[in-house]
Coordinates of C-alpha atoms in Angstrom, one line a residue:
Chain B
M158 CA -11.7 -21.3 99.9
N159 CA -13.8 -19.9 97.2
A160 CA -16.1 -22.9 96.7
P161 CA -18.2 -21.6 93.7
F162 CA -14.9 -20.8 91.8
E163 CA -13.3 -24.2 92.6
Y164 CA -16.5 -26.0 91.8
L165 CA -16.8 -24.2 88.4
L166 CA -13.2 -25.1 87.6
R167 CA -14.1 -28.8 88.0
L168 CA -17.0 -28.5 85.7
G169 CA -15.2 -26.4 83.1
D170 CA -12.0 -28.5 83.2
D171 CA -13.9 -31.8 82.7
R172 CA -15.3 -30.3 79.6
I173 CA -12.3 -28.6 78.1
I174 CA -10.0 -31.6 78.6
L175 CA -12.5 -34.1 77.2
G176 CA -13.3 -31.7 74.4
H177 CA -9.7 -31.5 73.5
R178 CA -9.3 -35.3 73.6
L179 CA -12.2 -35.7 71.2
S180 CA -10.9 -33.0 68.9
E181 CA -7.9 -35.3 68.3
W182 CA -10.2 -37.6 66.3
C183 CA -10.8 -34.8 63.7
G184 CA -9.6 -36.3 60.4
H185 CA -8.9 -39.7 62.1
A186 CA -12.2 -41.3 62.9
P187 CA -13.1 -44.7 61.4
I188 CA -15.9 -43.3 59.2
L189 CA -16.8 -39.8 58.0
E190 CA -20.0 -39.6 60.0
E191 CA -18.1 -40.3 63.2
D192 CA -15.4 -37.8 62.4
I193 CA -18.2 -35.2 62.2
A194 CA -20.0 -36.5 65.2
L195 CA -17.0 -36.5 67.5
A196 CA -16.0 -33.0 66.3
N197 CA -19.5 -31.8 67.0
I198 CA -19.5 -33.3 70.5
A199 CA -16.1 -31.7 71.1
L200 CA -17.5 -28.4 70.0
D201 CA -20.4 -28.7 72.5
L202 CA -18.0 -29.5 75.3
I203 CA -15.5 -26.7 74.5
G204 CA -18.4 -24.3 74.2
Q205 CA -19.8 -25.3 77.6
A206 CA -16.2 -25.0 79.0
S207 CA -15.9 -21.5 77.7
L208 CA -19.1 -20.4 79.4
L209 CA -18.2 -22.2 82.7
L210 CA -14.6 -20.9 82.9
G211 CA -15.8 -17.5 81.9
L212 CA -18.3 -17.5 84.8
A213 CA -15.5 -18.9 87.1
G214 CA -13.2 -16.0 86.2
K215 CA -16.0 -13.5 86.9
I216 CA -16.7 -15.1 90.3
E217 CA -13.0 -15.2 91.2
G218 CA -12.7 -11.5 90.5
Q219 CA -9.0 -11.5 89.8
G220 CA -9.2 -10.4 86.2
R221 CA -8.8 -13.8 84.6
D222 CA -11.3 -14.6 81.8
G223 CA -12.2 -18.0 80.4
D224 CA -9.2 -17.9 78.0
A225 CA -6.7 -17.2 80.8
L226 CA -8.1 -20.1 82.8
A227 CA -8.0 -22.5 79.9
Y228 CA -4.7 -21.6 78.4
L229 CA -2.5 -20.1 81.2
R230 CA -2.8 -22.6 84.0
D231 CA -0.4 -25.5 84.5
A232 CA -1.4 -29.2 85.0
V233 CA -1.4 -29.0 88.8
E234 CA -4.0 -26.2 88.6
F235 CA -6.4 -28.3 86.5
R236 CA -9.3 -29.9 88.3
N237 CA -10.7 -32.4 85.8
A238 CA -11.3 -36.0 86.7
L239 CA -8.5 -38.3 85.6
L240 CA -10.9 -40.3 83.3
L241 CA -11.1 -37.3 80.9
E242 CA -7.4 -36.8 80.4
L243 CA -6.5 -40.4 79.5
P244 CA -5.3 -40.8 75.8
K245 CA -8.1 -41.2 73.3
G246 CA -7.1 -44.8 72.7
D247 CA -8.9 -46.7 70.0
F248 CA -12.5 -46.0 69.0
A249 CA -13.8 -48.3 71.7
V250 CA -12.0 -46.5 74.5
T251 CA -13.3 -43.1 73.2
I252 CA -16.9 -44.4 73.0
V253 CA -16.9 -46.1 76.4
R254 CA -15.5 -43.0 78.0
Q255 CA -18.2 -41.0 76.2
L256 CA -20.9 -43.2 77.7
F257 CA -19.4 -42.9 81.2
F258 CA -19.0 -39.2 81.1
S259 CA -22.1 -38.2 79.1
V260 CA -24.5 -40.0 81.5
F261 CA -22.7 -38.4 84.5
A262 CA -22.7 -35.0 82.8
L263 CA -26.4 -35.2 81.9
L264 CA -27.4 -36.1 85.4
Q265 CA -25.2 -33.3 86.7
A266 CA -26.6 -30.7 84.3
E267 CA -30.2 -31.7 85.1
A268 CA -29.5 -31.0 88.8
L269 CA -27.7 -27.8 88.0
E270 CA -30.7 -26.4 86.2
R271 CA -31.9 -25.7 89.7
S272 CA -28.7 -23.8 90.8
S273 CA -29.2 -20.7 92.9
D274 CA -26.9 -19.0 90.4
Q275 CA -29.1 -17.9 87.4
E276 CA -26.2 -17.9 84.9
L277 CA -25.0 -21.4 85.9
A278 CA -28.7 -22.6 85.7
G279 CA -29.0 -21.2 82.2
I280 CA -25.7 -22.8 81.0
A281 CA -26.9 -26.1 82.5
A282 CA -30.3 -26.0 80.8
K283 CA -28.6 -25.6 77.5
A284 CA -26.1 -28.4 78.2
V285 CA -28.9 -30.8 79.1
K286 CA -30.2 -30.7 75.6
E287 CA -26.7 -31.3 74.2
F288 CA -25.9 -34.1 76.6
R289 CA -29.0 -36.0 75.6
Y290 CA -27.6 -36.3 72.1
H291 CA -24.2 -37.3 73.5
V292 CA -25.7 -40.0 75.7
R293 CA -27.7 -41.5 72.8
H294 CA -24.7 -41.4 70.5
S295 CA -22.4 -43.2 72.9
A296 CA -25.0 -45.7 74.1
D297 CA -25.9 -46.6 70.5
W298 CA -22.2 -47.2 69.7
V299 CA -21.6 -49.3 72.9
L300 CA -24.5 -51.5 71.8
K301 CA -23.1 -51.8 68.3
L302 CA -19.5 -52.6 69.5
G303 CA -20.7 -55.0 72.1
G304 CA -23.1 -56.8 69.7
G305 CA -20.7 -56.6 66.7
T306 CA -17.7 -58.8 65.8
T307 CA -15.4 -60.6 68.1
E308 CA -12.9 -57.9 67.5
S309 CA -15.3 -55.1 68.4
Q310 CA -16.6 -57.0 71.5
N311 CA -13.0 -57.6 72.7
R312 CA -12.0 -54.0 72.2
A313 CA -15.2 -52.7 73.9
Q314 CA -14.7 -55.1 76.9
R315 CA -11.0 -54.1 77.2
A316 CA -12.1 -50.4 77.2
V317 CA -14.6 -51.1 80.0
D318 CA -12.0 -53.0 82.0
D319 CA -9.4 -50.2 81.6
L320 CA -11.6 -47.3 82.3
W321 CA -13.9 -48.6 85.0
R322 CA -11.4 -47.8 87.8
Y323 CA -11.5 -44.1 86.8
T324 CA -15.3 -43.8 87.2
G325 CA -15.3 -43.6 91.0
E326 CA -13.7 -40.2 91.0
L327 CA -16.7 -38.6 89.3
F328 CA -18.8 -39.2 92.4
L329 CA -16.3 -38.3 95.1
A330 CA -17.5 -35.3 97.1
D331 CA -15.1 -33.2 99.2
D332 CA -15.5 -29.9 101.0
V333 CA -15.7 -27.9 97.8
D334 CA -18.6 -30.0 96.5
R335 CA -20.3 -30.0 99.8
A336 CA -20.0 -26.3 100.3
A337 CA -21.2 -25.6 96.7
A338 CA -24.1 -27.9 97.2
A339 CA -25.0 -26.5 100.7
S340 CA -25.3 -23.0 99.3
G341 CA -27.5 -24.2 96.4
F342 CA -24.9 -23.2 93.9
G343 CA -23.8 -26.7 92.9
V344 CA -24.7 -30.3 93.3
D345 CA -23.1 -33.0 95.4
P346 CA -21.7 -35.5 92.9
S347 CA -22.2 -38.4 95.2
T348 CA -26.0 -38.0 94.9
L349 CA -25.7 -38.8 91.1
E350 CA -24.0 -42.2 91.5
N351 CA -27.1 -44.4 91.8
A352 CA -28.8 -43.1 88.7
W353 CA -25.6 -43.2 86.8
S354 CA -24.8 -46.8 87.8
E355 CA -28.3 -48.0 86.9
T356 CA -28.1 -46.5 83.4
V357 CA -24.6 -47.5 82.6
R358 CA -25.0 -51.0 83.9
D359 CA -28.2 -51.4 81.9
V360 CA -26.4 -50.3 78.6
L361 CA -23.4 -52.5 79.3
A362 CA -25.6 -55.5 80.1
R363 CA -27.6 -55.0 76.9
A364 CA -24.3 -54.8 75.0
G365 CA -23.1 -58.1 76.6
L366 CA -20.2 -56.4 78.4
T367 CA -19.3 -57.1 81.9
I368 CA -18.0 -54.8 84.7
P369 CA -14.6 -55.7 86.0
D370 CA -14.0 -56.4 89.7
V371 CA -12.1 -53.4 90.7
S372 CA -11.0 -53.0 94.3
Y373 CA -9.5 -49.5 94.0
M374 CA -10.7 -46.4 92.2
Q375 CA -8.2 -44.0 90.9
R376 CA -8.4 -40.4 92.1
G377 CA -6.5 -37.2 92.3
G378 CA -7.6 -34.9 89.4
R379 CA -10.0 -32.8 91.6
T380 CA -7.0 -31.7 93.7
G381 CA -4.5 -31.3 90.9
R382 CA -2.7 -34.7 91.1
H383 CA -2.9 -35.8 87.5
T384 CA -1.5 -38.6 85.3
E385 CA 1.5 -37.9 83.0
H386 CA -0.9 -37.5 80.1
L387 CA -2.4 -34.2 81.1
G388 CA 0.9 -32.3 80.7
H389 CA 1.3 -33.5 77.2
L390 CA -2.3 -32.6 76.3
L391 CA -1.8 -29.1 77.7
G392 CA 1.5 -28.7 75.8
E393 CA -0.5 -29.1 72.6
M394 CA -3.6 -27.2 73.7
Q395 CA -1.9 -24.2 75.2
I396 CA 1.1 -23.7 72.9
L397 CA -0.5 -21.1 70.6
A398 CA -1.9 -19.0 73.5
R399 CA 1.4 -19.1 75.3
S400 CA 3.7 -18.5 72.3
H401 CA 1.6 -15.6 71.0
P402 CA 0.1 -13.9 74.1
G403 CA -3.0 -11.9 73.2
A404 CA -3.3 -13.5 69.7
S405 CA -6.7 -13.1 68.1
W406 CA -8.4 -14.1 64.8
Chain X
M80 CA -33.2 7.2 61.2
S81 CA -31.3 8.0 64.4
A82 CA -31.0 5.9 67.4
A83 CA -33.0 8.4 69.4
S84 CA -35.9 8.0 67.0
A85 CA -35.7 4.3 66.3
T86 CA -38.4 2.2 67.8
R87 CA -38.1 -1.4 69.0
D88 CA -40.1 -2.6 66.0
E89 CA -37.9 -0.7 63.6
V90 CA -34.8 -2.4 65.1
F91 CA -36.5 -5.8 64.7
E92 CA -37.2 -5.0 61.1
I93 CA -33.6 -4.4 60.4
L94 CA -32.6 -7.5 62.3
D95 CA -34.9 -9.5 60.1
T96 CA -32.6 -8.7 57.2
V97 CA -29.6 -10.3 59.0
K98 CA -29.3 -13.9 57.9
D99 CA -27.8 -16.8 59.9
P100 CA -24.5 -17.4 58.1
E101 CA -24.8 -21.2 58.3
V102 CA -28.5 -21.3 57.2
P103 CA -28.7 -18.2 55.0
V104 CA -32.4 -18.7 54.3
L105 CA -33.4 -17.7 57.8
S106 CA -33.0 -14.4 59.6
V107 CA -31.7 -14.2 63.1
V108 CA -35.2 -13.2 64.1
E109 CA -36.9 -16.2 62.4
L110 CA -34.3 -18.4 64.0
G111 CA -35.5 -17.2 67.4
I112 CA -32.1 -16.2 68.8
V113 CA -33.0 -12.5 69.2
R114 CA -34.6 -12.5 72.6
D115 CA -35.0 -8.8 73.2
V116 CA -34.2 -5.4 71.8
S117 CA -34.2 -2.1 73.7
V118 CA -33.5 1.4 72.5
D119 CA -32.4 3.7 75.3
A120 CA -30.8 7.1 75.1
G121 CA -29.3 6.6 71.7
A122 CA -28.0 3.1 72.4
V123 CA -29.4 -0.1 71.0
T124 CA -29.1 -3.3 73.1
V125 CA -29.8 -6.6 71.4
T126 CA -30.1 -9.6 73.6
L127 CA -29.2 -12.9 71.9
T128 CA -29.3 -16.5 73.0
P129 CA -27.0 -19.1 71.3
T130 CA -28.4 -22.1 69.5
Y131 CA -25.7 -24.4 70.9
S132 CA -23.1 -23.7 73.6
G133 CA -20.2 -23.9 71.1
C134 CA -21.9 -22.5 68.0
P135 CA -19.0 -21.0 66.1
A136 CA -21.4 -18.7 64.1
M137 CA -22.3 -16.6 67.2
R138 CA -19.4 -14.2 66.8
V139 CA -20.1 -13.7 63.1
I140 CA -23.8 -13.1 63.9
E141 CA -23.0 -10.5 66.5
D142 CA -20.7 -8.7 64.0
D143 CA -23.4 -8.9 61.3
I144 CA -26.1 -7.5 63.6
T145 CA -23.9 -4.6 64.7
A146 CA -22.9 -3.8 61.1
A147 CA -26.6 -3.8 59.9
L148 CA -27.7 -1.5 62.7
V149 CA -24.8 0.9 62.2
E150 CA -25.5 0.9 58.5
H151 CA -29.0 2.3 59.3
G152 CA -27.5 5.0 61.4
L153 CA -28.1 3.4 64.7
G154 CA -25.6 2.9 67.5
P155 CA -23.8 2.5 69.7
V156 CA -24.8 -1.2 69.6
R157 CA -24.4 -3.4 72.5
I158 CA -24.9 -7.2 72.3
E159 CA -25.9 -9.1 75.4
T160 CA -26.1 -12.9 75.7
V161 CA -28.6 -14.8 77.8
Y162 CA -28.7 -18.6 78.3
A163 CA -32.1 -19.0 79.9
P164 CA -34.6 -19.9 78.7
A165 CA -32.5 -22.3 76.5
W166 CA -33.1 -21.9 72.8
T167 CA -35.4 -24.5 71.2
T168 CA -36.3 -25.3 67.6
D169 CA -39.9 -25.0 68.8
W170 CA -39.4 -21.2 68.4
L171 CA -39.1 -21.6 64.6
S172 CA -42.3 -20.4 63.0
D173 CA -44.2 -22.5 60.4
E174 CA -43.0 -19.9 57.8
A175 CA -39.4 -20.5 58.9
K176 CA -39.9 -24.3 58.7
R177 CA -41.3 -23.9 55.2
K178 CA -38.3 -21.8 54.1
L179 CA -35.9 -24.4 55.5
E180 CA -37.6 -27.2 53.5
A181 CA -37.6 -25.1 50.3
Y182 CA -33.9 -24.5 50.9
G183 CA -33.3 -28.3 51.1
I184 CA -33.1 -28.8 54.8
A185 CA -35.8 -30.9 56.5
P186 CA -37.4 -28.8 59.3
P187 CA -37.2 -30.1 62.9
G188 CA -40.0 -32.0 64.5
R189 CA -41.3 -31.0 68.0
A190 CA -38.6 -30.9 70.6
S191 CA -40.0 -33.5 73.0
K192 CA -39.2 -33.5 76.7
E193 CA -37.6 -36.9 77.2
T194 CA -38.4 -38.5 80.4
T195 CA -36.0 -41.4 80.3
L196 CA -32.3 -40.8 80.5
V197 CA -31.4 -43.2 77.7
S198 CA -33.9 -43.8 74.9
L199 CA -32.0 -46.6 73.1
T200 CA -34.9 -47.6 70.9
R201 CA -36.5 -44.6 69.4
A202 CA -40.1 -45.2 68.4
P203 CA -40.8 -44.6 64.7
S204 CA -41.5 -40.9 64.5
A205 CA -41.2 -37.8 62.3
A206 CA -37.7 -37.3 63.8
A207 CA -36.6 -40.8 62.8
S208 CA -37.8 -40.6 59.2
P209 CA -38.1 -36.9 58.2
R210 CA -39.8 -35.9 55.0
C211 CA -37.3 -35.6 52.2
P212 CA -37.1 -31.9 51.3
Y213 CA -36.6 -32.9 47.6
C214 CA -39.1 -35.6 46.7
H215 CA -41.2 -35.4 50.0
S216 CA -41.0 -39.2 50.6
R217 CA -41.0 -40.5 54.1
D218 CA -38.8 -43.4 53.1
T219 CA -35.8 -41.8 54.7
V220 CA -33.3 -42.6 57.4
V221 CA -31.2 -40.5 59.8
K222 CA -27.6 -41.5 59.1
S223 CA -26.1 -39.5 61.9
E224 CA -27.5 -37.1 64.4
F225 CA -24.4 -34.9 64.0
G226 CA -24.0 -33.0 60.7
S227 CA -22.0 -30.3 59.0
T228 CA -23.1 -27.8 61.7
A229 CA -24.1 -28.3 65.3
C230 CA -27.8 -27.8 64.5
K231 CA -28.1 -30.4 61.7
S232 CA -28.3 -34.2 61.2
I233 CA -27.3 -36.1 58.1
C234 CA -30.1 -38.0 56.4
F235 CA -30.7 -40.1 53.3
C236 CA -33.7 -40.5 51.1
N237 CA -34.2 -44.1 49.9
A238 CA -36.9 -42.9 47.3
C239 CA -34.8 -40.4 45.4
S240 CA -31.3 -41.6 46.6
Q241 CA -30.5 -38.1 47.8
P242 CA -28.6 -37.3 51.0
F243 CA -30.0 -34.3 52.8
E244 CA -29.8 -32.5 56.1
M245 CA -32.3 -32.1 58.9
F246 CA -32.5 -29.3 61.4
K247 CA -32.2 -31.1 64.7
A248 CA -35.1 -30.8 67.2
L249 CA -33.6 -29.3 70.3

């Protein structure tokens, strides 16, 4: 097992898959400012994914670059958490997911600034600044939706109810995470859960939203067992690269 | 000028003529993304750091830098990218900030190191009500922290009823 490579795939895949989902809002968001904001956030995530997958390819040493890893792998080879591949849903689903992921990703990036790998530490330091904007954006919106109309409250609550069972996977640690953490390369995700929970629960409480009683947390993405949604997403994301190998601008 | 005779300072002078394609009032040097230049055995190496991870202008900037150096008889040109230390708007000089404002973009405030994870209520600050680059009023509001490019926010001036952009503190 090449732990740093596998670990970087998880980081890179979380970002490219969520970045693609967010890009689906381009031209469809409820107001112009949000159309621009979501496209900006997608761009940050895809930019980070490009750097992380590029580094993964270099570490793997099999001649695959970031593009090859993004566009020429099949669903079973993707390592993103299930939360990030779910359909974009309505605006509330997108915003609640952004809160859940952005807080996790900010904590993760802050820890990765201390990575023993200088390149990963540099990518993380840059990402911290970007995720701060993402966290503020999504938290602001969760408060607005929760404190808004009955319709917005209902939709935000439904989004929390539907997505909560996918949050546990973010903090599951297996041999890949433990090996990456032990070597100083990565961070054990289970160590981020308390801080995440405290922040997210605080925002939801202020928004008047409740956390559902969930007895089972969904899992599988980190080992390539995905929902049916990922294949459809990849079909769209990868078609150009696969139909026109080597295409460039 | 040949590469063998060019000095580091001369290369920086040339780079100071290469403008950021998205903010054409600033050069790549003023923007702070040129982290280092070395001239060695005829080759020029320019080390850049991106503003944002996904900044789509980086490729164009790399091409523009290469073209400008080649035009001055320098080369081969190699562009290297570093991510640490991460770019910050604090690297913009006062002169660069003045140029931004004259161009119609409110300059960034200080990039503060936030200590809390989520700052839901932002204290009234220069960042929350930037000075309008047109009428210089402080009666302004940030409409969205995300604007036409990754590095800008959308703002509105209540005094002169003019929308404007602000360079985001990062």
